[in-house]
CSV table of N, CA and C in Angstrom, one decimal:
chain,number,residue,atom,x,y,z
A,1,MET,N,-12.6,173.4,129.7
A,1,MET,CA,-11.3,173.1,130.0
A,1,MET,C,-11.2,171.5,130.4
A,2,ILE,N,-12.0,170.8,131.1
A,2,ILE,CA,-12.2,169.7,131.2
A,2,ILE,C,-12.5,168.7,130.0
A,3,SER,N,-13.2,169.4,129.1
A,3,SER,CA,-13.6,168.4,128.0
A,3,SER,C,-12.3,168.8,127.0
A,4,LEU,N,-11.7,169.6,127.1
A,4,LEU,CA,-10.1,169.6,126.3
A,4,LEU,C,-9.4,168.6,126.6
A,5,VAL,N,-9.2,168.6,127.8
A,5,VAL,CA,-8.3,167.5,128.3
A,5,VAL,C,-8.7,166.0,128.3
A,6,THR,N,-10.0,166.0,128.3
A,6,THR,CA,-10.8,164.7,127.8
A,6,THR,C,-10.3,164.1,126.2
A,7,ASP,N,-10.7,165.5,125.4
A,7,ASP,CA,-10.4,165.1,124.1
A,7,ASP,C,-9.1,164.9,124.0
A,8,ILE,N,-8.3,165.4,124.4
A,8,ILE,CA,-6.6,164.8,124.2
A,8,ILE,C,-6.3,163.7,124.5
A,9,ILE,N,-6.8,163.3,125.7
A,9,ILE,CA,-6.6,162.0,126.3
A,9,ILE,C,-7.2,161.1,125.3
A,10,SER,N,-8.2,161.3,125.1
A,10,SER,CA,-9.0,160.3,124.0
A,10,SER,C,-8.2,160.1,122.8
A,11,TYR,N,-8.1,161.1,122.0
A,11,TYR,CA,-7.0,161.1,121.1
A,11,TYR,C,-5.6,160.2,121.1
A,12,CYS,N,-5.3,160.8,122.4
A,12,CYS,CA,-3.9,159.9,122.7
A,12,CYS,C,-4.4,158.3,122.7
A,13,CYS,N,-5.5,158.3,123.1
A,13,CYS,CA,-5.3,156.5,123.3
A,13,CYS,C,-6.0,156.0,122.2
A,14,ILE,N,-6.7,156.7,121.4
A,14,ILE,CA,-6.9,156.0,120.1
A,14,ILE,C,-5.8,155.9,119.0
A,15,GLY,N,-4.9,157.1,118.9
A,15,GLY,CA,-3.7,157.0,118.5
A,15,GLY,C,-2.8,156.2,119.1
A,16,LEU,N,-2.5,156.0,120.3
A,16,LEU,CA,-1.6,154.9,120.6
A,16,LEU,C,-2.5,153.2,120.2
A,17,GLY,N,-3.4,153.0,119.7
A,17,GLY,CA,-4.2,151.9,119.8
A,17,GLY,C,-3.6,151.7,118.0
A,18,VAL,N,-3.8,152.5,117.6
A,18,VAL,CA,-3.7,152.5,116.3
A,18,VAL,C,-2.2,152.2,116.1
A,19,VAL,N,-1.0,152.9,117.0
A,19,VAL,CA,0.1,152.4,116.6
A,19,VAL,C,0.5,151.1,117.0
A,20,PHE,N,-0.3,150.4,118.2
A,20,PHE,CA,-0.3,149.0,118.2
A,20,PHE,C,-0.7,148.3,117.3
A,21,TRP,N,-1.4,148.7,116.5
A,21,TRP,CA,-2.3,147.6,115.6
A,21,TRP,C,-1.1,147.7,114.4
A,22,PHE,N,-0.7,148.6,114.4
A,22,PHE,CA,0.4,148.9,112.9
A,22,PHE,C,1.6,148.1,113.4
A,23,TRP,N,2.0,148.2,114.5
A,23,TRP,CA,3.0,147.5,115.0
A,23,TRP,C,3.3,145.9,115.3
A,24,GLY,N,1.6,145.6,115.5
A,24,GLY,CA,1.4,144.0,115.7
A,24,GLY,C,1.4,143.6,114.0
A,25,THR,N,0.6,144.4,113.1
A,25,THR,CA,0.5,143.9,111.9
A,25,THR,C,1.7,143.9,111.0
A,26,VAL,N,2.8,144.7,110.8
A,26,VAL,CA,3.7,144.4,110.0
A,26,VAL,C,4.5,143.2,110.0
A,27,PRO,N,4.8,142.7,111.1
A,27,PRO,CA,5.3,141.4,111.0
A,27,PRO,C,4.7,140.2,110.2
A,28,LEU,N,3.7,140.3,110.1
A,28,LEU,CA,2.6,139.4,109.3
A,28,LEU,C,3.1,139.2,108.1
A,29,LEU,N,3.8,140.4,107.3
A,29,LEU,CA,4.3,140.2,106.1
A,29,LEU,C,5.6,139.5,105.8
A,30,GLY,N,6.2,139.1,107.3
A,30,GLY,CA,7.6,138.5,107.2
A,30,GLY,C,7.4,137.1,106.7
A,31,ASP,N,8.8,136.4,107.1
A,31,ASP,CA,8.5,135.1,106.7
A,31,ASP,C,8.8,134.4,108.0
A,32,ARG,N,8.4,134.7,109.3
A,32,ARG,CA,8.7,134.1,110.7
A,32,ARG,C,7.3,132.9,110.6
A,33,SER,N,7.8,132.2,111.5
A,33,SER,CA,6.4,131.2,111.8
A,33,SER,C,5.5,131.7,112.3
A,34,VAL,N,4.5,130.7,112.1
A,34,VAL,CA,3.1,131.0,112.4
A,34,VAL,C,3.0,131.5,114.0
A,35,LEU,N,3.8,130.7,114.9
A,35,LEU,CA,3.2,131.1,116.4
A,35,LEU,C,4.0,132.4,116.5
A,36,PHE,N,5.2,132.9,116.0
A,36,PHE,CA,5.8,134.1,116.2
A,36,PHE,C,5.0,135.4,115.9
A,37,LYS,N,4.4,135.2,114.5
A,37,LYS,CA,3.5,136.3,114.4
A,37,LYS,C,2.1,136.0,115.0
A,38,LEU,N,1.8,135.0,115.4
A,38,LEU,CA,0.6,135.1,116.0
A,38,LEU,C,0.7,135.9,117.4
A,39,HIS,N,1.9,135.5,118.2
A,39,HIS,CA,2.1,136.1,119.4
A,39,HIS,C,2.1,137.8,119.2
A,40,SER,N,2.8,138.3,118.5
A,40,SER,CA,2.9,139.9,118.4
A,40,SER,C,1.5,140.0,117.9
A,41,LEU,N,0.8,139.3,117.1
A,41,LEU,CA,-0.4,139.8,116.6
A,41,LEU,C,-1.5,139.8,117.7
A,42,SER,N,-1.7,138.9,118.4
A,42,SER,CA,-2.8,138.7,119.4
A,42,SER,C,-2.5,139.9,120.5
A,43,VAL,N,-1.3,139.9,120.8
A,43,VAL,CA,-0.9,140.9,121.9
A,43,VAL,C,-1.4,142.3,121.7
A,44,SER,N,-0.7,142.5,120.0
A,44,SER,CA,-1.0,143.9,119.9
A,44,SER,C,-2.2,144.4,119.2
A,45,ASP,N,-2.8,143.3,118.6
A,45,ASP,CA,-4.5,143.6,118.6
A,45,ASP,C,-5.2,143.8,119.4
A,46,THR,N,-4.9,143.1,120.5
A,46,THR,CA,-5.8,143.0,122.1
A,46,THR,C,-5.8,144.1,122.6
A,47,LEU,N,-4.6,144.6,122.8
A,47,LEU,CA,-4.0,146.0,123.5
A,47,LEU,C,-4.3,147.1,122.8
A,48,GLY,N,-4.1,147.1,121.4
A,48,GLY,CA,-4.4,148.2,120.8
A,48,GLY,C,-5.9,148.5,120.7
A,49,SER,N,-6.8,147.5,120.7
A,49,SER,CA,-8.2,147.3,120.4
A,49,SER,C,-8.7,148.0,121.5
A,50,MET,N,-8.1,147.3,122.9
A,50,MET,CA,-8.6,147.8,124.2
A,50,MET,C,-8.6,149.5,124.5
A,51,SER,N,-7.3,150.0,123.6
A,51,SER,CA,-6.8,151.2,123.9
A,51,SER,C,-7.9,152.2,123.1
A,52,ILE,N,-8.2,151.6,121.9
A,52,ILE,CA,-9.1,152.5,121.1
A,52,ILE,C,-10.3,152.8,121.9
A,53,ILE,N,-10.7,151.4,122.4
A,53,ILE,CA,-12.2,151.3,123.3
A,53,ILE,C,-12.2,152.4,124.2
A,54,VAL,N,-11.1,152.4,125.0
A,54,VAL,CA,-10.8,153.3,126.0
A,54,VAL,C,-11.3,154.7,125.6
A,55,GLY,N,-10.5,155.0,124.5
A,55,GLY,CA,-10.4,156.4,123.9
A,55,GLY,C,-12.0,156.7,123.3
A,56,LEU,N,-12.7,155.6,122.9
A,56,LEU,CA,-14.1,156.2,122.6
A,56,LEU,C,-14.8,156.5,123.6
A,57,LEU,N,-14.5,155.5,124.8
A,57,LEU,CA,-15.4,155.8,126.4
A,57,LEU,C,-15.1,157.0,126.7
A,58,LEU,N,-14.0,157.4,126.4
A,58,LEU,CA,-13.8,159.0,126.8
A,58,LEU,C,-14.5,159.8,126.2
A,59,LYS,N,-14.7,159.8,125.1
A,59,LYS,CA,-15.1,160.6,124.0
A,59,LYS,C,-16.7,160.4,124.5
A,60,ILE,N,-17.3,159.3,124.4
A,60,ILE,CA,-18.9,159.3,124.8
A,60,ILE,C,-19.1,158.6,125.8
A,61,PRO,N,-18.9,159.0,127.0
A,61,PRO,CA,-19.4,158.4,128.3
A,61,PRO,C,-20.9,157.7,128.6
A,62,ARG,N,-21.8,158.5,128.0
A,62,ARG,CA,-23.0,158.1,127.8
A,62,ARG,C,-23.5,156.7,127.5
A,63,GLU,N,-22.5,156.3,126.7
A,63,GLU,CA,-22.6,155.1,126.0
A,63,GLU,C,-21.8,154.1,126.7
A,64,TRP,N,-21.3,153.9,128.1
A,64,TRP,CA,-20.5,153.1,128.9
A,64,TRP,C,-20.9,151.7,128.6
A,65,PRO,N,-22.3,151.2,128.8
A,65,PRO,CA,-22.6,149.7,128.9
A,65,PRO,C,-21.7,149.0,127.5
A,66,LEU,N,-22.4,149.6,126.5
A,66,LEU,CA,-22.1,148.9,125.3
A,66,LEU,C,-20.4,149.1,124.9
A,67,LEU,N,-19.8,150.0,125.6
A,67,LEU,CA,-18.5,150.1,125.3
A,67,LEU,C,-17.6,148.9,126.4
A,68,ILE,N,-18.3,149.1,127.5
A,68,ILE,CA,-17.6,147.8,128.3
A,68,ILE,C,-17.9,146.5,128.0
A,69,LEU,N,-19.0,146.2,127.4
A,69,LEU,CA,-19.2,145.0,126.7
A,69,LEU,C,-18.2,144.6,126.0
A,70,ALA,N,-18.1,145.6,125.1
A,70,ALA,CA,-16.9,145.5,123.8
A,70,ALA,C,-16.0,145.2,124.3
A,71,LEU,N,-15.1,146.1,125.5
A,71,LEU,CA,-13.8,145.8,125.9
A,71,LEU,C,-14.0,144.3,126.6
A,72,ILE,N,-14.9,143.9,127.6
A,72,ILE,CA,-14.8,142.4,128.2
A,72,ILE,C,-14.8,141.2,127.0
A,73,SER,N,-15.9,141.8,125.9
A,73,SER,CA,-15.6,140.6,125.2
A,73,SER,C,-14.3,140.6,124.2
A,74,LEU,N,-13.7,141.9,124.1
A,74,LEU,CA,-12.4,141.6,123.3
A,74,LEU,C,-11.3,141.0,124.2
A,75,MET,N,-11.4,141.5,125.4
A,75,MET,CA,-10.4,140.7,126.2
A,75,MET,C,-10.5,139.1,126.4
A,76,ILE,N,-11.8,138.5,126.3
A,76,ILE,CA,-11.9,137.3,126.5
A,76,ILE,C,-11.8,136.4,125.3
A,77,TRP,N,-12.6,137.1,124.0
A,77,TRP,CA,-12.5,136.4,122.7
A,77,TRP,C,-11.3,136.6,122.1
A,78,ASN,N,-10.2,137.6,121.9
A,78,ASN,CA,-9.3,137.6,121.4
A,78,ASN,C,-8.1,136.9,121.9
A,79,THR,N,-8.3,136.8,123.2
A,79,THR,CA,-7.1,136.2,123.8
A,79,THR,C,-7.1,134.7,123.8
A,80,VAL,N,-8.7,134.1,124.0
A,80,VAL,CA,-8.8,132.7,123.5
A,80,VAL,C,-8.8,132.5,122.1
A,81,LEU,N,-8.9,133.1,121.3
A,81,LEU,CA,-8.6,132.7,119.8
A,81,LEU,C,-7.3,132.6,119.3
A,82,GLY,N,-6.6,133.4,120.1
A,82,GLY,CA,-5.1,133.4,119.9
A,82,GLY,C,-4.6,132.1,120.4
A,83,TYR,N,-5.0,131.4,122.0
A,83,TYR,CA,-4.7,130.3,122.1
A,83,TYR,C,-5.5,129.2,121.2
A,84,VAL,N,-6.2,129.1,120.8
A,84,VAL,CA,-6.9,128.2,119.7
A,84,VAL,C,-6.2,128.0,118.6
A,85,LEU,N,-5.8,129.2,118.0
A,85,LEU,CA,-5.1,129.1,116.7
A,85,LEU,C,-3.7,128.4,117.1
A,86,ALA,N,-3.4,128.9,118.1
A,86,ALA,CA,-1.7,128.4,118.3
A,86,ALA,C,-1.6,126.7,118.7
A,87,TYR,N,-2.7,126.3,119.3
A,87,TYR,CA,-3.1,124.8,119.7
A,87,TYR,C,-3.6,124.1,118.3
A,88,CYS,N,-4.2,124.7,117.5
A,88,CYS,CA,-4.7,124.2,116.4
A,88,CYS,C,-3.2,123.9,115.3
A,89,SER,N,-2.7,125.3,115.2
A,89,SER,CA,-1.5,125.3,114.1
A,89,SER,C,-0.5,124.1,114.6
A,90,SER,N,-0.3,124.3,115.8
A,90,SER,CA,0.6,123.3,116.3
A,90,SER,C,0.4,122.1,116.3
A,91,GLY,N,-0.7,121.4,115.4
A,91,GLY,CA,-1.1,120.2,115.2
A,91,GLY,C,-1.6,119.6,116.3
A,92,GLY,N,-2.0,120.4,117.5
A,92,GLY,CA,-2.6,120.0,118.7
A,92,GLY,C,-2.1,118.9,119.6
A,93,GLU,N,-0.5,118.9,119.5
A,93,GLU,CA,0.2,117.8,120.0
A,93,GLU,C,-0.1,118.0,121.7
A,94,ARG,N,-0.1,116.9,122.5
A,94,ARG,CA,-0.2,117.4,124.0
A,94,ARG,C,1.0,117.6,124.5
A,95,ASN,N,1.1,119.0,124.8
A,95,ASN,CA,2.3,119.2,125.4
A,95,ASN,C,2.5,119.1,127.3
A,96,ASP,N,1.9,117.9,127.4
A,96,ASP,CA,1.8,117.8,128.8
A,96,ASP,C,3.2,117.6,129.3
B,1,MET,N,-11.4,163.7,114.1
B,1,MET,CA,-11.9,162.3,114.4
B,1,MET,C,-12.2,161.3,113.3
B,2,SER,N,-12.3,162.2,112.0
B,2,SER,CA,-13.1,161.4,110.9
B,2,SER,C,-11.8,160.8,110.4
B,3,GLY,N,-10.8,161.3,110.5
B,3,GLY,CA,-9.6,160.7,109.5
B,3,GLY,C,-9.2,159.5,110.4
B,4,ILE,N,-9.4,159.0,111.5
B,4,ILE,CA,-9.1,157.9,112.2
B,4,ILE,C,-9.5,156.6,111.5
B,5,PRO,N,-10.9,156.5,110.9
B,5,PRO,CA,-11.5,155.4,110.2
B,5,PRO,C,-10.7,155.1,109.0
B,6,VAL,N,-9.6,156.1,108.3
B,6,VAL,CA,-9.1,156.2,107.1
B,6,VAL,C,-7.7,155.2,107.3
B,7,VAL,N,-7.4,155.9,108.6
B,7,VAL,CA,-5.6,155.2,109.0
B,7,VAL,C,-6.0,153.8,109.3
B,8,MET,N,-7.2,153.5,110.0
B,8,MET,CA,-7.3,152.2,110.5
B,8,MET,C,-7.6,151.2,109.2
B,9,LEU,N,-8.4,151.8,107.9
B,9,LEU,CA,-8.4,151.4,106.7
B,9,LEU,C,-7.1,150.8,106.0
B,10,LEU,N,-6.4,151.8,106.3
B,10,LEU,CA,-4.7,151.4,105.7
B,10,LEU,C,-4.3,150.2,106.2
B,11,ILE,N,-4.4,150.4,107.6
B,11,ILE,CA,-3.7,149.3,108.3
B,11,ILE,C,-4.1,147.8,108.2
B,12,LEU,N,-5.9,147.9,107.9
B,12,LEU,CA,-6.5,146.7,107.7
B,12,LEU,C,-5.9,146.5,106.3
B,13,LEU,N,-5.5,146.9,105.4
B,13,LEU,CA,-5.1,146.2,103.8
B,13,LEU,C,-4.0,145.6,104.1
B,14,ILE,N,-3.0,145.5,105.2
B,14,ILE,CA,-1.7,144.7,105.3
B,14,ILE,C,-2.2,143.5,105.5
B,15,PRO,N,-3.3,143.1,106.4
B,15,PRO,CA,-3.9,141.5,106.8
B,15,PRO,C,-4.4,141.2,105.6
B,16,ILE,N,-5.1,142.1,105.1
B,16,ILE,CA,-5.9,141.3,103.7
B,16,ILE,C,-4.8,141.4,102.6
B,17,TYR,N,-3.9,141.8,102.4
B,17,TYR,CA,-2.8,141.5,101.5
B,17,TYR,C,-2.1,140.3,101.8
B,18,GLU,N,-1.8,140.1,103.2
B,18,GLU,CA,-1.2,138.9,103.7
B,18,GLU,C,-2.2,137.7,103.5
B,19,ALA,N,-3.6,137.7,103.6
B,19,ALA,CA,-4.2,136.5,103.5
B,19,ALA,C,-4.4,136.4,101.7
B,20,TRP,N,-4.3,137.3,101.3
B,20,TRP,CA,-4.2,137.0,99.7
B,20,TRP,C,-2.9,136.6,99.1
B,21,ARG,N,-1.8,136.9,99.8
B,21,ARG,CA,-0.3,136.2,99.2
B,21,ARG,C,0.0,135.2,99.7
B,22,ASP,N,-0.3,135.1,100.8
B,22,ASP,CA,0.3,133.7,101.6
B,22,ASP,C,-0.7,132.2,101.0
B,23,GLN,N,0.0,131.2,101.0
B,23,GLN,CA,-0.6,129.9,100.7
B,23,GLN,C,-1.0,129.2,101.7
B,24,ASN,N,-0.1,129.3,102.8
B,24,ASN,CA,-0.5,128.6,104.0
B,24,ASN,C,-1.6,128.8,105.1
B,25,ILE,N,-2.0,127.8,105.2
B,25,ILE,CA,-3.7,127.8,105.6
B,25,ILE,C,-3.6,128.6,107.3
B,26,TRP,N,-2.5,128.3,107.7
B,26,TRP,CA,-2.6,129.0,109.1
B,26,TRP,C,-2.2,130.4,109.1
B,27,GLN,N,-1.3,130.6,108.3
B,27,GLN,CA,-0.9,131.9,107.9
B,27,GLN,C,-2.3,133.0,107.1
B,28,LYS,N,-3.0,132.2,106.5
B,28,LYS,CA,-4.5,133.0,106.2
B,28,LYS,C,-5.1,133.2,107.6
B,29,MET,N,-5.2,132.0,108.3
B,29,MET,CA,-6.1,132.0,109.2
B,29,MET,C,-5.7,133.2,110.2
B,30,LEU,N,-4.4,133.6,110.4
B,30,LEU,CA,-3.8,134.6,111.1
B,30,LEU,C,-4.5,135.9,110.6
B,31,ALA,N,-4.2,135.8,109.5
B,31,ALA,CA,-4.5,137.1,108.4
B,31,ALA,C,-6.2,137.4,108.9
B,32,PHE,N,-7.2,136.4,108.8
B,32,PHE,CA,-8.3,136.6,109.1
B,32,PHE,C,-8.9,136.9,110.2
B,33,ALA,N,-8.0,136.3,111.3
B,33,ALA,CA,-8.2,136.6,112.6
B,33,ALA,C,-8.2,138.1,113.0
B,34,SER,N,-6.8,138.8,112.4
B,34,SER,CA,-6.5,140.0,112.8
B,34,SER,C,-7.9,141.2,111.9
B,35,ILE,N,-8.3,140.4,110.3
B,35,ILE,CA,-9.1,141.3,110.0
B,35,ILE,C,-10.2,141.3,110.6
B,36,SER,N,-10.7,140.2,111.3
B,36,SER,CA,-12.0,140.4,112.2
B,36,SER,C,-12.1,141.3,113.2
B,37,SER,N,-11.0,141.3,114.1
B,37,SER,CA,-11.1,142.0,115.0
B,37,SER,C,-10.8,143.2,114.7
B,38,LYS,N,-10.1,143.7,113.6
B,38,LYS,CA,-10.0,144.9,113.2
B,38,LYS,C,-11.3,145.6,112.7
B,39,THR,N,-12.0,145.0,111.9
B,39,THR,CA,-13.0,145.2,111.5
B,39,THR,C,-14.3,145.6,112.5
B,40,SER,N,-14.3,144.6,113.6
B,40,SER,CA,-15.4,144.9,114.4
B,40,SER,C,-15.0,146.6,115.3
B,41,ILE,N,-13.6,146.4,115.4
B,41,ILE,CA,-13.2,147.9,115.8
B,41,ILE,C,-13.5,149.1,115.1
B,42,MET,N,-13.4,149.0,114.1
B,42,MET,CA,-13.7,150.1,113.0
B,42,MET,C,-15.1,150.5,113.1
B,43,ILE,N,-15.8,149.3,113.5
B,43,ILE,CA,-17.2,149.5,113.2
B,43,ILE,C,-18.0,150.4,114.6
B,44,LEU,N,-17.1,150.0,115.8
B,44,LEU,CA,-17.3,150.8,116.8
B,44,LEU,C,-16.9,152.4,116.7
B,45,VAL,N,-15.8,152.5,116.2
B,45,VAL,CA,-15.3,153.8,116.0
B,45,VAL,C,-16.3,154.7,115.2
B,46,ILE,N,-17.0,154.0,114.2
B,46,ILE,CA,-17.6,154.7,112.8
B,46,ILE,C,-19.2,154.9,113.9
B,47,SER,N,-19.7,153.9,114.8
B,47,SER,CA,-20.5,154.3,115.4
B,47,SER,C,-20.8,155.3,116.7
B,48,VAL,N,-19.2,155.4,117.0
B,48,VAL,CA,-19.3,156.7,117.9
B,48,VAL,C,-19.1,157.8,117.0
B,49,LEU,N,-18.8,157.9,115.9
B,49,LEU,CA,-18.6,159.1,114.8
B,49,LEU,C,-20.3,159.6,114.4
B,50,ARG,N,-20.9,158.4,114.3
B,50,ARG,CA,-22.2,158.7,113.9
B,50,ARG,C,-23.1,158.9,114.9
B,51,ASP,N,-22.8,158.4,116.3
B,51,ASP,CA,-23.4,158.4,117.4
B,51,ASP,C,-25.0,157.6,117.1
B,52,ASP,N,-24.5,156.6,116.4
B,52,ASP,CA,-25.7,155.3,116.3
B,52,ASP,C,-25.5,154.5,116.9
B,53,TRP,N,-26.2,153.8,117.7
B,53,TRP,CA,-25.9,152.9,118.6
B,53,TRP,C,-26.1,151.6,118.2
B,54,MET,N,-27.1,151.7,117.3
B,54,MET,CA,-27.2,150.1,116.5
B,54,MET,C,-26.2,149.5,116.0
B,55,ILE,N,-25.3,150.6,115.3
B,55,ILE,CA,-24.1,150.1,114.2
B,55,ILE,C,-23.1,149.5,115.5
B,56,GLY,N,-23.3,150.1,116.8
B,56,GLY,CA,-22.5,149.6,117.9
B,56,GLY,C,-22.9,148.3,118.2
B,57,VAL,N,-24.0,148.2,118.7
B,57,VAL,CA,-24.3,146.8,119.0
B,57,VAL,C,-23.9,145.9,118.0
B,58,VAL,N,-24.1,146.0,116.5
B,58,VAL,CA,-23.9,145.2,115.8
B,58,VAL,C,-22.1,144.9,115.6
B,59,GLY,N,-21.4,145.9,116.0
B,59,GLY,CA,-20.0,145.8,116.0
B,59,GLY,C,-19.8,144.9,117.3
B,60,VAL,N,-20.1,145.0,118.1
B,60,VAL,CA,-19.7,144.1,119.5
B,60,VAL,C,-20.0,142.7,119.1
B,61,LEU,N,-21.4,142.2,118.3
B,61,LEU,CA,-21.6,141.2,118.0
B,61,LEU,C,-20.8,140.5,116.9
B,62,ILE,N,-20.6,141.2,116.0
B,62,ILE,CA,-19.3,140.8,115.0
B,62,ILE,C,-18.1,140.3,115.7
B,63,LEU,N,-17.6,141.4,116.8
B,63,LEU,CA,-16.7,141.0,117.7
B,63,LEU,C,-16.6,139.5,118.3
B,64,SER,N,-17.8,139.2,118.9
B,64,SER,CA,-18.0,138.1,119.7
B,64,SER,C,-17.8,136.9,118.9
B,65,VAL,N,-19.2,137.1,117.8
B,65,VAL,CA,-19.4,135.7,116.8
B,65,VAL,C,-18.3,135.7,116.0
B,66,GLY,N,-17.6,136.8,115.7
B,66,GLY,CA,-16.7,136.3,114.2
B,66,GLY,C,-15.7,135.9,114.7
B,67,ASN,N,-14.6,136.2,116.3
B,67,ASN,CA,-13.8,135.1,116.7
B,67,ASN,C,-14.2,133.9,116.9
B,68,ALA,N,-15.5,133.7,117.3
B,68,ALA,CA,-16.0,132.2,117.8
B,68,ALA,C,-16.0,131.5,116.4
B,69,ALA,N,-16.4,132.1,115.7
B,69,ALA,CA,-16.3,131.3,114.2
B,69,ALA,C,-15.0,130.7,113.8
B,70,LEU,N,-13.9,131.9,113.9
B,70,LEU,CA,-12.6,131.5,113.7
B,70,LEU,C,-12.2,130.3,114.4
B,71,MET,N,-12.6,130.3,115.8
B,71,MET,CA,-12.2,129.1,116.3
B,71,MET,C,-12.7,127.9,116.0
B,72,LEU,N,-13.7,127.9,115.4
B,72,LEU,CA,-14.6,126.6,114.9
B,72,LEU,C,-13.8,126.1,113.6
B,73,LEU,N,-13.8,127.0,113.1
B,73,LEU,CA,-13.0,126.7,111.7
B,73,LEU,C,-11.3,126.2,111.8
B,74,SER,N,-10.8,126.9,113.1
B,74,SER,CA,-9.4,126.5,113.0
B,74,SER,C,-9.6,124.9,113.8
B,75,HIS,N,-10.4,124.5,114.4
B,75,HIS,CA,-10.4,123.4,115.1
B,75,HIS,C,-10.9,122.2,114.0
B,76,VAL,N,-11.7,122.7,112.8
B,76,VAL,CA,-12.0,122.1,111.7
B,76,VAL,C,-11.1,121.8,110.7
B,77,ILE,N,-10.2,122.9,110.6
B,77,ILE,CA,-8.8,122.6,109.7
B,77,ILE,C,-7.7,121.4,110.5
B,78,ARG,N,-7.9,121.6,111.7
B,78,ARG,CA,-6.7,120.6,112.2
B,78,ARG,C,-7.4,119.2,112.4
B,79,ARG,N,-8.7,118.9,112.4
B,79,ARG,CA,-9.0,117.7,112.1
B,79,ARG,C,-8.9,117.2,110.7
B,80,LEU,N,-8.9,118.0,109.7
B,80,LEU,CA,-8.7,117.9,108.2
B,80,LEU,C,-7.1,117.4,108.3
B,81,GLU,N,-6.4,118.0,108.9
B,81,GLU,CA,-5.0,117.9,108.7
B,81,GLU,C,-4.5,116.4,109.3
B,82,VAL,N,-5.1,116.3,110.4
B,82,VAL,CA,-4.7,115.1,111.2
B,82,VAL,C,-5.3,113.8,110.1
B,83,GLN,N,-6.2,113.8,109.8
B,83,GLN,CA,-6.7,112.5,108.9
B,83,GLN,C,-5.6,112.1,107.7
């Protein structure tokens, strides 16, 4: 029974992550500005990927060190990449 | 569970099409940033499917190094634009 519940929750997490991915990637095809697309993309990619990794963690708890490392590096790197892309694409003006 | 990578692959086609279609360098960089994080997560999903953790380690490495390389590239592009 427990494994059934865990399986259902893990599939829900992975499904939610895939929906986030799709929701953040579709605006890429539009004609909005770079910063608008970057915002929706980095938020949805980071949250969606984290939800997928939590789903994987529920599926195979034995490998939790590697998946926690992936979760942490995802949180840090995707967020910082979003910031660096925003800074560089806006010409790097100093907005102090 | 094995259908999930197929759905992910279809979603991955969107930024690949955007990178091919758009001429603006920053729109292309956006698409490549999205491609890099999505492919590394897909590698993790496949490593869970196959229960092979060498692939998982590669996925985590690509996640970190791929994004770091994109950051360096965007700084280089910014310098080129400023000149």
